[in-house]
Amino acid sequence: MLTGAAAAQTTQAFSHRVHLAAKLDCADCHSAALTSTRLDDNLLPKPAVCQRCHQTAAIGPPMATRLARFNHQLHLKMGNLAPVIAAAIDKKTYLTPPPANLRAQLNTQNSCEACHRGLQAADRPERSTLPQMADCLVCHNQIDLPYSCEFCHAKDAKLRPANHTADFLDTHTTGKLGLDKTTCAVCHGRGFRCLGCH
């Protein structure tokens, strides 16, 4: 149970760091994730959950995502996916250069932290704690644009990078854009060939 200023907290930015340091389990607050099969399920705790420790609680809106479909229940039934993601990094099959501290963060027994990393240091909700596309592509690695994108993203989702302008097909091969092929892998896969598009 939290006491003092933490117990009186109402509208300050939510701190996962403080709550995880208090030895709360993710499911203590996000119990709906255990049975959630749809992305639009609200996984935020109800005020009554917060009021077990806090005098009052104000819950903000869920963080927006570019996904259209996701099944927490299915992924949680698979167990801790952190070793699977770690193995992809170790085998150099992870599709983006991983941040320096990513591999160490995957040494966790908490299945939620396999995809929601950095929460132990997060004093406010941040996009960086949401799963990265390269995490998903460790298992969902059959890339066939645009059809594979629509498996998780809405058909009209704005996924195309800003540099993919109308003249991109003509200019990206000139070398003037300074593209590094490794940045293309998240959308196009590691083994893509120019003739796949041209």
PDB file of N, CA and C in Angstrom, residues 35-130:
ATOM      1  N   THR A  35      -7.439 -11.349 -20.587  1.00  0.00           N
ATOM      2  CA  THR A  35      -8.535 -11.873 -21.405  1.00  0.00           C
ATOM      3  C   THR A  35      -8.812 -11.023 -22.640  1.00  0.00           C
ATOM      4  N   SER A  36      -8.018 -10.007 -22.858  1.00  0.00           N
ATOM      5  CA  SER A  36      -8.246  -9.085 -23.975  1.00  0.00           C
ATOM      6  C   SER A  36      -7.899  -9.738 -25.309  1.00  0.00           C
ATOM      7  N   THR A  37      -8.860  -9.731 -26.225  1.00  0.00           N
ATOM      8  CA  THR A  37      -8.639 -10.285 -27.565  1.00  0.00           C
ATOM      9  C   THR A  37      -8.740  -9.221 -28.646  1.00  0.00           C
ATOM     10  N   ARG A  38      -9.061  -7.986 -28.255  1.00  0.00           N
ATOM     11  CA  ARG A  38      -9.232  -6.917 -29.244  1.00  0.00           C
ATOM     12  C   ARG A  38      -8.395  -5.708 -28.857  1.00  0.00           C
ATOM     13  N   LEU A  39      -7.889  -5.015 -29.839  1.00  0.00           N
ATOM     14  CA  LEU A  39      -7.068  -3.836 -29.598  1.00  0.00           C
ATOM     15  C   LEU A  39      -7.852  -2.729 -28.908  1.00  0.00           C
ATOM     16  N   ASP A  40      -9.136  -2.611 -29.204  1.00  0.00           N
ATOM     17  CA  ASP A  40      -9.902  -1.515 -28.626  1.00  0.00           C
ATOM     18  C   ASP A  40     -10.423  -1.823 -27.221  1.00  0.00           C
ATOM     19  N   ASP A  41     -10.034  -2.963 -26.642  1.00  0.00           N
ATOM     20  CA  ASP A  41     -10.349  -3.221 -25.237  1.00  0.00           C
ATOM     21  C   ASP A  41      -9.602  -2.199 -24.382  1.00  0.00           C
ATOM     22  N   ASN A  42     -10.255  -1.665 -23.376  1.00  0.00           N
ATOM     23  CA  ASN A  42      -9.617  -0.704 -22.481  1.00  0.00           C
ATOM     24  C   ASN A  42      -8.881  -1.484 -21.394  1.00  0.00           C
ATOM     25  N   LEU A  43      -7.570  -1.443 -21.418  1.00  0.00           N
ATOM     26  CA  LEU A  43      -6.755  -2.188 -20.470  1.00  0.00           C
ATOM     27  C   LEU A  43      -6.320  -1.353 -19.273  1.00  0.00           C
ATOM     28  N   LEU A  44      -6.733  -0.094 -19.237  1.00  0.00           N
ATOM     29  CA  LEU A  44      -6.401   0.751 -18.093  1.00  0.00           C
ATOM     30  C   LEU A  44      -7.218   0.313 -16.883  1.00  0.00           C
ATOM     31  N   PRO A  45      -6.647   0.464 -15.690  1.00  0.00           N
ATOM     32  CA  PRO A  45      -7.389   0.049 -14.499  1.00  0.00           C
ATOM     33  C   PRO A  45      -8.593   0.953 -14.248  1.00  0.00           C
ATOM     34  N   LYS A  46      -9.606   0.375 -13.645  1.00  0.00           N
ATOM     35  CA  LYS A  46     -10.763   1.157 -13.227  1.00  0.00           C
ATOM     36  C   LYS A  46     -10.344   1.979 -11.991  1.00  0.00           C
ATOM     37  N   PRO A  47     -10.949   3.137 -11.764  1.00  0.00           N
ATOM     38  CA  PRO A  47     -10.578   3.956 -10.600  1.00  0.00           C
ATOM     39  C   PRO A  47     -10.597   3.171  -9.287  1.00  0.00           C
ATOM     40  N   ALA A  48     -11.498   2.225  -9.146  1.00  0.00           N
ATOM     41  CA  ALA A  48     -11.577   1.447  -7.900  1.00  0.00           C
ATOM     42  C   ALA A  48     -10.285   0.664  -7.653  1.00  0.00           C
ATOM     43  N   VAL A  49      -9.621   0.228  -8.723  1.00  0.00           N
ATOM     44  CA  VAL A  49      -8.352  -0.493  -8.576  1.00  0.00           C
ATOM     45  C   VAL A  49      -7.305   0.447  -7.986  1.00  0.00           C
ATOM     46  N   CYS A  50      -7.229   1.668  -8.500  1.00  0.00           N
ATOM     47  CA  CYS A  50      -6.256   2.650  -8.001  1.00  0.00           C
ATOM     48  C   CYS A  50      -6.585   3.064  -6.573  1.00  0.00           C
ATOM     49  N   GLN A  51      -7.872   3.115  -6.256  1.00  0.00           N
ATOM     50  CA  GLN A  51      -8.292   3.594  -4.939  1.00  0.00           C
ATOM     51  C   GLN A  51      -8.027   2.571  -3.833  1.00  0.00           C
ATOM     52  N   ARG A  52      -7.533   1.403  -4.186  1.00  0.00           N
ATOM     53  CA  ARG A  52      -7.081   0.469  -3.155  1.00  0.00           C
ATOM     54  C   ARG A  52      -5.892   1.066  -2.394  1.00  0.00           C
ATOM     55  N   CYS A  53      -5.087   1.862  -3.100  1.00  0.00           N
ATOM     56  CA  CYS A  53      -3.897   2.473  -2.493  1.00  0.00           C
ATOM     57  C   CYS A  53      -3.969   3.999  -2.453  1.00  0.00           C
ATOM     58  N   HIS A  54      -4.668   4.606  -3.411  1.00  0.00           N
ATOM     59  CA  HIS A  54      -4.726   6.056  -3.540  1.00  0.00           C
ATOM     60  C   HIS A  54      -6.074   6.571  -3.051  1.00  0.00           C
ATOM     61  N   GLN A  55      -6.080   7.768  -2.490  1.00  0.00           N
ATOM     62  CA  GLN A  55      -7.331   8.342  -2.013  1.00  0.00           C
ATOM     63  C   GLN A  55      -8.282   8.629  -3.167  1.00  0.00           C
ATOM     64  N   THR A  56      -7.753   9.184  -4.245  1.00  0.00           N
ATOM     65  CA  THR A  56      -8.551   9.425  -5.446  1.00  0.00           C
ATOM     66  C   THR A  56      -7.704   9.032  -6.639  1.00  0.00           C
ATOM     67  N   ALA A  57      -8.350   8.857  -7.768  1.00  0.00           N
ATOM     68  CA  ALA A  57      -7.614   8.471  -8.973  1.00  0.00           C
ATOM     69  C   ALA A  57      -8.266   9.080 -10.196  1.00  0.00           C
ATOM     70  N   ALA A  58      -7.437   9.572 -11.105  1.00  0.00           N
ATOM     71  CA  ALA A  58      -7.897  10.065 -12.402  1.00  0.00           C
ATOM     72  C   ALA A  58      -7.141   9.288 -13.467  1.00  0.00           C
ATOM     73  N   ILE A  59      -7.868   8.534 -14.245  1.00  0.00           N
ATOM     74  CA  ILE A  59      -7.257   7.688 -15.270  1.00  0.00           C
ATOM     75  C   ILE A  59      -7.349   8.410 -16.605  1.00  0.00           C
ATOM     76  N   GLY A  60      -6.221   8.585 -17.252  1.00  0.00           N
ATOM     77  CA  GLY A  60      -6.192   9.249 -18.555  1.00  0.00           C
ATOM     78  C   GLY A  60      -6.644   8.321 -19.662  1.00  0.00           C
ATOM     79  N   PRO A  61      -6.722   8.825 -20.872  1.00  0.00           N
ATOM     80  CA  PRO A  61      -7.132   7.989 -22.000  1.00  0.00           C
ATOM     81  C   PRO A  61      -6.019   7.011 -22.374  1.00  0.00           C
ATOM     82  N   PRO A  62      -6.381   5.878 -23.007  1.00  0.00           N
ATOM     83  CA  PRO A  62      -5.353   4.939 -23.469  1.00  0.00           C
ATOM     84  C   PRO A  62      -4.437   5.614 -24.494  1.00  0.00           C
ATOM     85  N   MET A  63      -3.208   5.143 -24.560  1.00  0.00           N
ATOM     86  CA  MET A  63      -2.254   5.681 -25.530  1.00  0.00           C
ATOM     87  C   MET A  63      -2.634   5.191 -26.926  1.00  0.00           C
ATOM     88  N   ALA A  64      -2.613   6.078 -27.890  1.00  0.00           N
ATOM     89  CA  ALA A  64      -2.972   5.718 -29.270  1.00  0.00           C
ATOM     90  C   ALA A  64      -1.890   4.863 -29.904  1.00  0.00           C
ATOM     91  N   THR A  65      -2.298   4.000 -30.796  1.00  0.00           N
ATOM     92  CA  THR A  65      -1.378   3.136 -31.521  1.00  0.00           C
ATOM     93  C   THR A  65      -1.813   3.056 -32.973  1.00  0.00           C
ATOM     94  N   ARG A  66      -0.909   2.650 -33.844  1.00  0.00           N
ATOM     95  CA  ARG A  66      -1.246   2.528 -35.265  1.00  0.00           C
ATOM     96  C   ARG A  66      -1.751   1.135 -35.606  1.00  0.00           C
ATOM     97  N   LEU A  67      -1.901   0.287 -34.616  1.00  0.00           N
ATOM     98  CA  LEU A  67      -2.424  -1.052 -34.863  1.00  0.00           C
ATOM     99  C   LEU A  67      -3.937  -1.014 -35.008  1.00  0.00           C
ATOM    100  N   ALA A  68      -4.484  -1.998 -35.694  1.00  0.00           N
ATOM    101  CA  ALA A  68      -5.927  -2.158 -35.790  1.00  0.00           C
ATOM    102  C   ALA A  68      -6.369  -3.410 -35.046  1.00  0.00           C
ATOM    103  N   ARG A  69      -5.471  -4.381 -34.915  1.00  0.00           N
ATOM    104  CA  ARG A  69      -5.801  -5.642 -34.250  1.00  0.00           C
ATOM    105  C   ARG A  69      -4.635  -6.089 -33.380  1.00  0.00           C
ATOM    106  N   PHE A  70      -4.953  -6.571 -32.192  1.00  0.00           N
ATOM    107  CA  PHE A  70      -3.959  -7.207 -31.336  1.00  0.00           C
ATOM    108  C   PHE A  70      -4.685  -8.017 -30.278  1.00  0.00           C
ATOM    109  N   ASN A  71      -4.150  -9.193 -29.959  1.00  0.00           N
ATOM    110  CA  ASN A  71      -4.756 -10.097 -29.003  1.00  0.00           C
ATOM    111  C   ASN A  71      -3.770 -10.326 -27.848  1.00  0.00           C
ATOM    112  N   HIS A  72      -3.951  -9.603 -26.735  1.00  0.00           N
ATOM    113  CA  HIS A  72      -3.083  -9.786 -25.575  1.00  0.00           C
ATOM    114  C   HIS A  72      -3.218 -11.193 -25.015  1.00  0.00           C
ATOM    115  N   GLN A  73      -4.442 -11.695 -24.941  1.00  0.00           N
ATOM    116  CA  GLN A  73      -4.681 -13.016 -24.356  1.00  0.00           C
ATOM    117  C   GLN A  73      -3.864 -14.090 -25.073  1.00  0.00           C
ATOM    118  N   LEU A  74      -3.907 -14.093 -26.385  1.00  0.00           N
ATOM    119  CA  LEU A  74      -3.174 -15.083 -27.176  1.00  0.00           C
ATOM    120  C   LEU A  74      -1.673 -14.982 -26.929  1.00  0.00           C
ATOM    121  N   HIS A  75      -1.145 -13.763 -26.931  1.00  0.00           N
ATOM    122  CA  HIS A  75       0.290 -13.582 -26.739  1.00  0.00           C
ATOM    123  C   HIS A  75       0.723 -13.954 -25.322  1.00  0.00           C
ATOM    124  N   LEU A  76      -0.097 -13.648 -24.328  1.00  0.00           N
ATOM    125  CA  LEU A  76       0.240 -14.010 -22.947  1.00  0.00           C
ATOM    126  C   LEU A  76       0.199 -15.522 -22.732  1.00  0.00           C
ATOM    127  N   LYS A  77      -0.672 -16.215 -23.465  1.00  0.00           N
ATOM    128  CA  LYS A  77      -0.736 -17.681 -23.346  1.00  0.00           C
ATOM    129  C   LYS A  77       0.544 -18.345 -23.842  1.00  0.00           C
ATOM    130  N   MET A  78       1.284 -17.656 -24.698  1.00  0.00           N
ATOM    131  CA  MET A  78       2.551 -18.199 -25.219  1.00  0.00           C
ATOM    132  C   MET A  78       3.663 -18.136 -24.192  1.00  0.00           C
ATOM    133  N   GLY A  79       3.432 -17.423 -23.102  1.00  0.00           N
ATOM    134  CA  GLY A  79       4.454 -17.302 -22.067  1.00  0.00           C
ATOM    135  C   GLY A  79       5.370 -16.121 -22.332  1.00  0.00           C
ATOM    136  N   ASN A  80       6.528 -16.152 -21.726  1.00  0.00           N
ATOM    137  CA  ASN A  80       7.487 -15.056 -21.814  1.00  0.00           C
ATOM    138  C   ASN A  80       8.180 -15.078 -23.178  1.00  0.00           C
ATOM    139  N   LEU A  81       7.932 -14.063 -23.983  1.00  0.00           N
ATOM    140  CA  LEU A  81       8.536 -13.977 -25.318  1.00  0.00           C
ATOM    141  C   LEU A  81       9.880 -13.265 -25.311  1.00  0.00           C
ATOM    142  N   ALA A  82      10.317 -12.799 -24.153  1.00  0.00           N
ATOM    143  CA  ALA A  82      11.606 -12.099 -24.069  1.00  0.00           C
ATOM    144  C   ALA A  82      12.760 -12.964 -24.585  1.00  0.00           C
ATOM    145  N   PRO A  83      12.856 -14.263 -24.229  1.00  0.00           N
ATOM    146  CA  PRO A  83      13.952 -15.072 -24.755  1.00  0.00           C
ATOM    147  C   PRO A  83      13.912 -15.228 -26.285  1.00  0.00           C
ATOM    148  N   VAL A  84      12.714 -15.197 -26.851  1.00  0.00           N
ATOM    149  CA  VAL A  84      12.572 -15.315 -28.313  1.00  0.00           C
ATOM    150  C   VAL A  84      13.126 -14.060 -28.993  1.00  0.00           C
ATOM    151  N   ILE A  85      12.789 -12.898 -28.464  1.00  0.00           N
ATOM    152  CA  ILE A  85      13.293 -11.639 -29.015  1.00  0.00           C
ATOM    153  C   ILE A  85      14.801 -11.546 -28.791  1.00  0.00           C
ATOM    154  N   ALA A  86      15.246 -11.946 -27.604  1.00  0.00           N
ATOM    155  CA  ALA A  86      16.690 -11.928 -27.297  1.00  0.00           C
ATOM    156  C   ALA A  86      17.459 -12.821 -28.260  1.00  0.00           C
ATOM    157  N   ALA A  87      16.908 -14.000 -28.572  1.00  0.00           N
ATOM    158  CA  ALA A  87      17.576 -14.916 -29.501  1.00  0.00           C
ATOM    159  C   ALA A  87      17.695 -14.296 -30.888  1.00  0.00           C
ATOM    160  N   ALA A  88      16.681 -13.548 -31.317  1.00  0.00           N
ATOM    161  CA  ALA A  88      16.747 -12.877 -32.626  1.00  0.00           C
ATOM    162  C   ALA A  88      17.860 -11.833 -32.638  1.00  0.00           C
ATOM    163  N   ILE A  89      18.026 -11.122 -31.537  1.00  0.00           N
ATOM    164  CA  ILE A  89      19.117 -10.143 -31.450  1.00  0.00           C
ATOM    165  C   ILE A  89      20.455 -10.862 -31.496  1.00  0.00           C
ATOM    166  N   ASP A  90      20.573 -11.946 -30.733  1.00  0.00           N
ATOM    167  CA  ASP A  90      21.829 -12.700 -30.685  1.00  0.00           C
ATOM    168  C   ASP A  90      22.183 -13.304 -32.043  1.00  0.00           C
ATOM    169  N   LYS A  91      21.175 -13.755 -32.784  1.00  0.00           N
ATOM    170  CA  LYS A  91      21.405 -14.372 -34.104  1.00  0.00           C
ATOM    171  C   LYS A  91      21.516 -13.332 -35.227  1.00  0.00           C
ATOM    172  N   LYS A  92      21.349 -12.061 -34.859  1.00  0.00           N
ATOM    173  CA  LYS A  92      21.408 -10.945 -35.822  1.00  0.00           C
ATOM    174  C   LYS A  92      20.265 -11.012 -36.840  1.00  0.00           C
ATOM    175  N   THR A  93      19.098 -11.548 -36.424  1.00  0.00           N
ATOM    176  CA  THR A  93      17.935 -11.575 -37.301  1.00  0.00           C
ATOM    177  C   THR A  93      16.883 -10.546 -36.880  1.00  0.00           C
ATOM    178  N   TYR A  94      17.147  -9.810 -35.803  1.00  0.00           N
ATOM    179  CA  TYR A  94      16.261  -8.720 -35.380  1.00  0.00           C
ATOM    180  C   TYR A  94      16.356  -7.648 -36.462  1.00  0.00           C
ATOM    181  N   LEU A  95      15.213  -7.163 -36.945  1.00  0.00           N
ATOM    182  CA  LEU A  95      15.202  -6.388 -38.181  1.00  0.00           C
ATOM    183  C   LEU A  95      15.593  -4.917 -38.088  1.00  0.00           C
ATOM    184  N   THR A  96      15.961  -4.432 -36.943  1.00  0.00           N
ATOM    185  CA  THR A  96      16.523  -3.081 -36.850  1.00  0.00           C
ATOM    186  C   THR A  96      17.713  -3.152 -35.908  1.00  0.00           C
ATOM    187  N   PRO A  97      18.625  -2.238 -36.042  1.00  0.00           N
ATOM    188  CA  PRO A  97      19.708  -2.210 -35.060  1.00  0.00           C
ATOM    189  C   PRO A  97      19.097  -1.934 -33.682  1.00  0.00           C
ATOM    190  N   PRO A  98      19.242  -2.860 -32.731  1.00  0.00           N
ATOM    191  CA  PRO A  98      18.596  -2.667 -31.431  1.00  0.00           C
ATOM    192  C   PRO A  98      19.282  -1.571 -30.620  1.00  0.00           C
ATOM    193  N   PRO A  99      18.506  -0.836 -29.820  1.00  0.00           N
ATOM    194  CA  PRO A  99      19.126   0.137 -28.911  1.00  0.00           C
ATOM    195  C   PRO A  99      20.128  -0.572 -28.008  1.00  0.00           C
ATOM    196  N   ALA A 100      21.101   0.146 -27.528  1.00  0.00           N
ATOM    197  CA  ALA A 100      22.198  -0.443 -26.746  1.00  0.00           C
ATOM    198  C   ALA A 100      21.717  -1.239 -25.541  1.00  0.00           C
ATOM    199  N   ASN A 101      20.673  -0.782 -24.867  1.00  0.00           N
ATOM    200  CA  ASN A 101      20.235  -1.452 -23.640  1.00  0.00           C
ATOM    201  C   ASN A 101      19.132  -2.488 -23.867  1.00  0.00           C
ATOM    202  N   LEU A 102      18.709  -2.710 -25.095  1.00  0.00           N
ATOM    203  CA  LEU A 102      17.587  -3.608 -25.355  1.00  0.00           C
ATOM    204  C   LEU A 102      17.867  -5.038 -24.922  1.00  0.00           C
ATOM    205  N   ARG A 103      19.023  -5.557 -25.272  1.00  0.00           N
ATOM    206  CA  ARG A 103      19.319  -6.961 -24.958  1.00  0.00           C
ATOM    207  C   ARG A 103      19.275  -7.206 -23.457  1.00  0.00           C
ATOM    208  N   ALA A 104      19.808  -6.298 -22.664  1.00  0.00           N
ATOM    209  CA  ALA A 104      19.799  -6.455 -21.209  1.00  0.00           C
ATOM    210  C   ALA A 104      18.372  -6.401 -20.655  1.00  0.00           C
ATOM    211  N   GLN A 105      17.509  -5.592 -21.254  1.00  0.00           N
ATOM    212  CA  GLN A 105      16.126  -5.493 -20.787  1.00  0.00           C
ATOM    213  C   GLN A 105      15.341  -6.780 -21.024  1.00  0.00           C
ATOM    214  N   LEU A 106      15.832  -7.622 -21.908  1.00  0.00           N
ATOM    215  CA  LEU A 106      15.123  -8.864 -22.213  1.00  0.00           C
ATOM    216  C   LEU A 106      15.463  -9.992 -21.244  1.00  0.00           C
ATOM    217  N   ASN A 107      16.329  -9.736 -20.286  1.00  0.00           N
ATOM    218  CA  ASN A 107      16.635 -10.714 -19.242  1.00  0.00           C
ATOM    219  C   ASN A 107      15.593 -10.569 -18.140  1.00  0.00           C
ATOM    220  N   THR A 108      14.354 -10.887 -18.450  1.00  0.00           N
ATOM    221  CA  THR A 108      13.241 -10.694 -17.519  1.00  0.00           C
ATOM    222  C   THR A 108      12.385 -11.949 -17.449  1.00  0.00           C
ATOM    223  N   GLN A 109      11.788 -12.161 -16.308  1.00  0.00           N
ATOM    224  CA  GLN A 109      10.831 -13.253 -16.131  1.00  0.00           C
ATOM    225  C   GLN A 109       9.397 -12.740 -16.298  1.00  0.00           C
ATOM    226  N   ASN A 110       9.238 -11.433 -16.443  1.00  0.00           N
ATOM    227  CA  ASN A 110       7.922 -10.812 -16.578  1.00  0.00           C
ATOM    228  C   ASN A 110       7.521 -10.823 -18.050  1.00  0.00           C
ATOM    229  N   SER A 111       6.493 -11.607 -18.396  1.00  0.00           N
ATOM    230  CA  SER A 111       6.105 -11.712 -19.806  1.00  0.00           C
ATOM    231  C   SER A 111       5.651 -10.391 -20.400  1.00  0.00           C
ATOM    232  N   CYS A 112       5.112  -9.485 -19.606  1.00  0.00           N
ATOM    233  CA  CYS A 112       4.688  -8.187 -20.132  1.00  0.00           C
ATOM    234  C   CYS A 112       5.896  -7.356 -20.567  1.00  0.00           C
ATOM    235  N   GLU A 113       6.996  -7.462 -19.816  1.00  0.00           N
ATOM    236  CA  GLU A 113       8.190  -6.682 -20.112  1.00  0.00           C
ATOM    237  C   GLU A 113       8.923  -7.154 -21.358  1.00  0.00           C
ATOM    238  N   ALA A 114       8.545  -8.301 -21.902  1.00  0.00           N
ATOM    239  CA  ALA A 114       9.140  -8.735 -23.162  1.00  0.00           C
ATOM    240  C   ALA A 114       8.846  -7.716 -24.259  1.00  0.00           C
ATOM    241  N   CYS A 115       7.651  -7.159 -24.240  1.00  0.00           N
ATOM    242  CA  CYS A 115       7.244  -6.187 -25.263  1.00  0.00           C
ATOM    243  C   CYS A 115       7.141  -4.762 -24.724  1.00  0.00           C
ATOM    244  N   HIS A 116       6.799  -4.618 -23.448  1.00  0.00           N
ATOM    245  CA  HIS A 116       6.670  -3.298 -22.824  1.00  0.00           C
ATOM    246  C   HIS A 116       7.902  -3.067 -21.956  1.00  0.00           C
ATOM    247  N   ARG A 117       8.958  -2.620 -22.595  1.00  0.00           N
ATOM    248  CA  ARG A 117      10.248  -2.479 -21.909  1.00  0.00           C
ATOM    249  C   ARG A 117      10.462  -1.054 -21.402  1.00  0.00           C
ATOM    250  N   GLY A 118      11.310  -0.965 -20.389  1.00  0.00           N
ATOM    251  CA  GLY A 118      11.684   0.336 -19.860  1.00  0.00           C
ATOM    252  C   GLY A 118      10.703   0.903 -18.854  1.00  0.00           C
ATOM    253  N   LEU A 119       9.723   0.115 -18.435  1.00  0.00           N
ATOM    254  CA  LEU A 119       8.727   0.617 -17.495  1.00  0.00           C
ATOM    255  C   LEU A 119       9.315   0.883 -16.114  1.00  0.00           C
ATOM    256  N   GLN A 120      10.376   0.150 -15.748  1.00  0.00           N
ATOM    257  CA  GLN A 120      10.979   0.335 -14.427  1.00  0.00           C
ATOM    258  C   GLN A 120      11.557   1.739 -14.259  1.00  0.00           C
ATOM    259  N   ALA A 121      11.802   2.424 -15.367  1.00  0.00           N
ATOM    260  CA  ALA A 121      12.376   3.773 -15.302  1.00  0.00           C
ATOM    261  C   ALA A 121      11.405   4.845 -15.793  1.00  0.00           C
ATOM    262  N   ALA A 122      10.192   4.449 -16.159  1.00  0.00           N
ATOM    263  CA  ALA A 122       9.243   5.389 -16.769  1.00  0.00           C
ATOM    264  C   ALA A 122       8.403   6.098 -15.717  1.00  0.00           C
ATOM    265  N   ASP A 123       8.534   7.418 -15.668  1.00  0.00           N
ATOM    266  CA  ASP A 123       7.744   8.217 -14.739  1.00  0.00           C
ATOM    267  C   ASP A 123       6.506   8.819 -15.386  1.00  0.00           C
ATOM    268  N   ARG A 124       6.285   8.516 -16.624  1.00  0.00           N
ATOM    269  CA  ARG A 124       5.075   8.929 -17.332  1.00  0.00           C
ATOM    270  C   ARG A 124       4.885   7.973 -18.508  1.00  0.00           C
ATOM    271  N   PRO A 125       3.660   7.805 -18.991  1.00  0.00           N
ATOM    272  CA  PRO A 125       3.451   6.932 -20.152  1.00  0.00           C
ATOM    273  C   PRO A 125       4.244   7.457 -21.357  1.00  0.00           C
ATOM    274  N   GLU A 126       4.989   6.571 -21.995  1.00  0.00           N
ATOM    275  CA  GLU A 126       5.810   6.955 -23.146  1.00  0.00           C
ATOM    276  C   GLU A 126       5.668   5.932 -24.256  1.00  0.00           C
ATOM    277  N   ARG A 127       5.721   6.411 -25.491  1.00  0.00           N
ATOM    278  CA  ARG A 127       5.656   5.514 -26.650  1.00  0.00           C
ATOM    279  C   ARG A 127       6.785   4.493 -26.656  1.00  0.00           C
ATOM    280  N   SER A 128       7.925   4.865 -26.089  1.00  0.00           N
ATOM    281  CA  SER A 128       9.080   3.976 -26.114  1.00  0.00           C
ATOM    282  C   SER A 128       8.827   2.687 -25.335  1.00  0.00           C
ATOM    283  N   THR A 129       7.805   2.660 -24.489  1.00  0.00           N
ATOM    284  CA  THR A 129       7.492   1.441 -23.739  1.00  0.00           C
ATOM    285  C   THR A 129       6.519   0.536 -24.483  1.00  0.00           C
ATOM    286  N   LEU A 130       6.049   0.992 -25.637  1.00  0.00           N
ATOM    287  CA  LEU A 130       5.187   0.147 -26.472  1.00  0.00           C
ATOM    288  C   LEU A 130       6.061  -0.768 -27.327  1.00  0.00           C
TER     289      LEU A 130
END
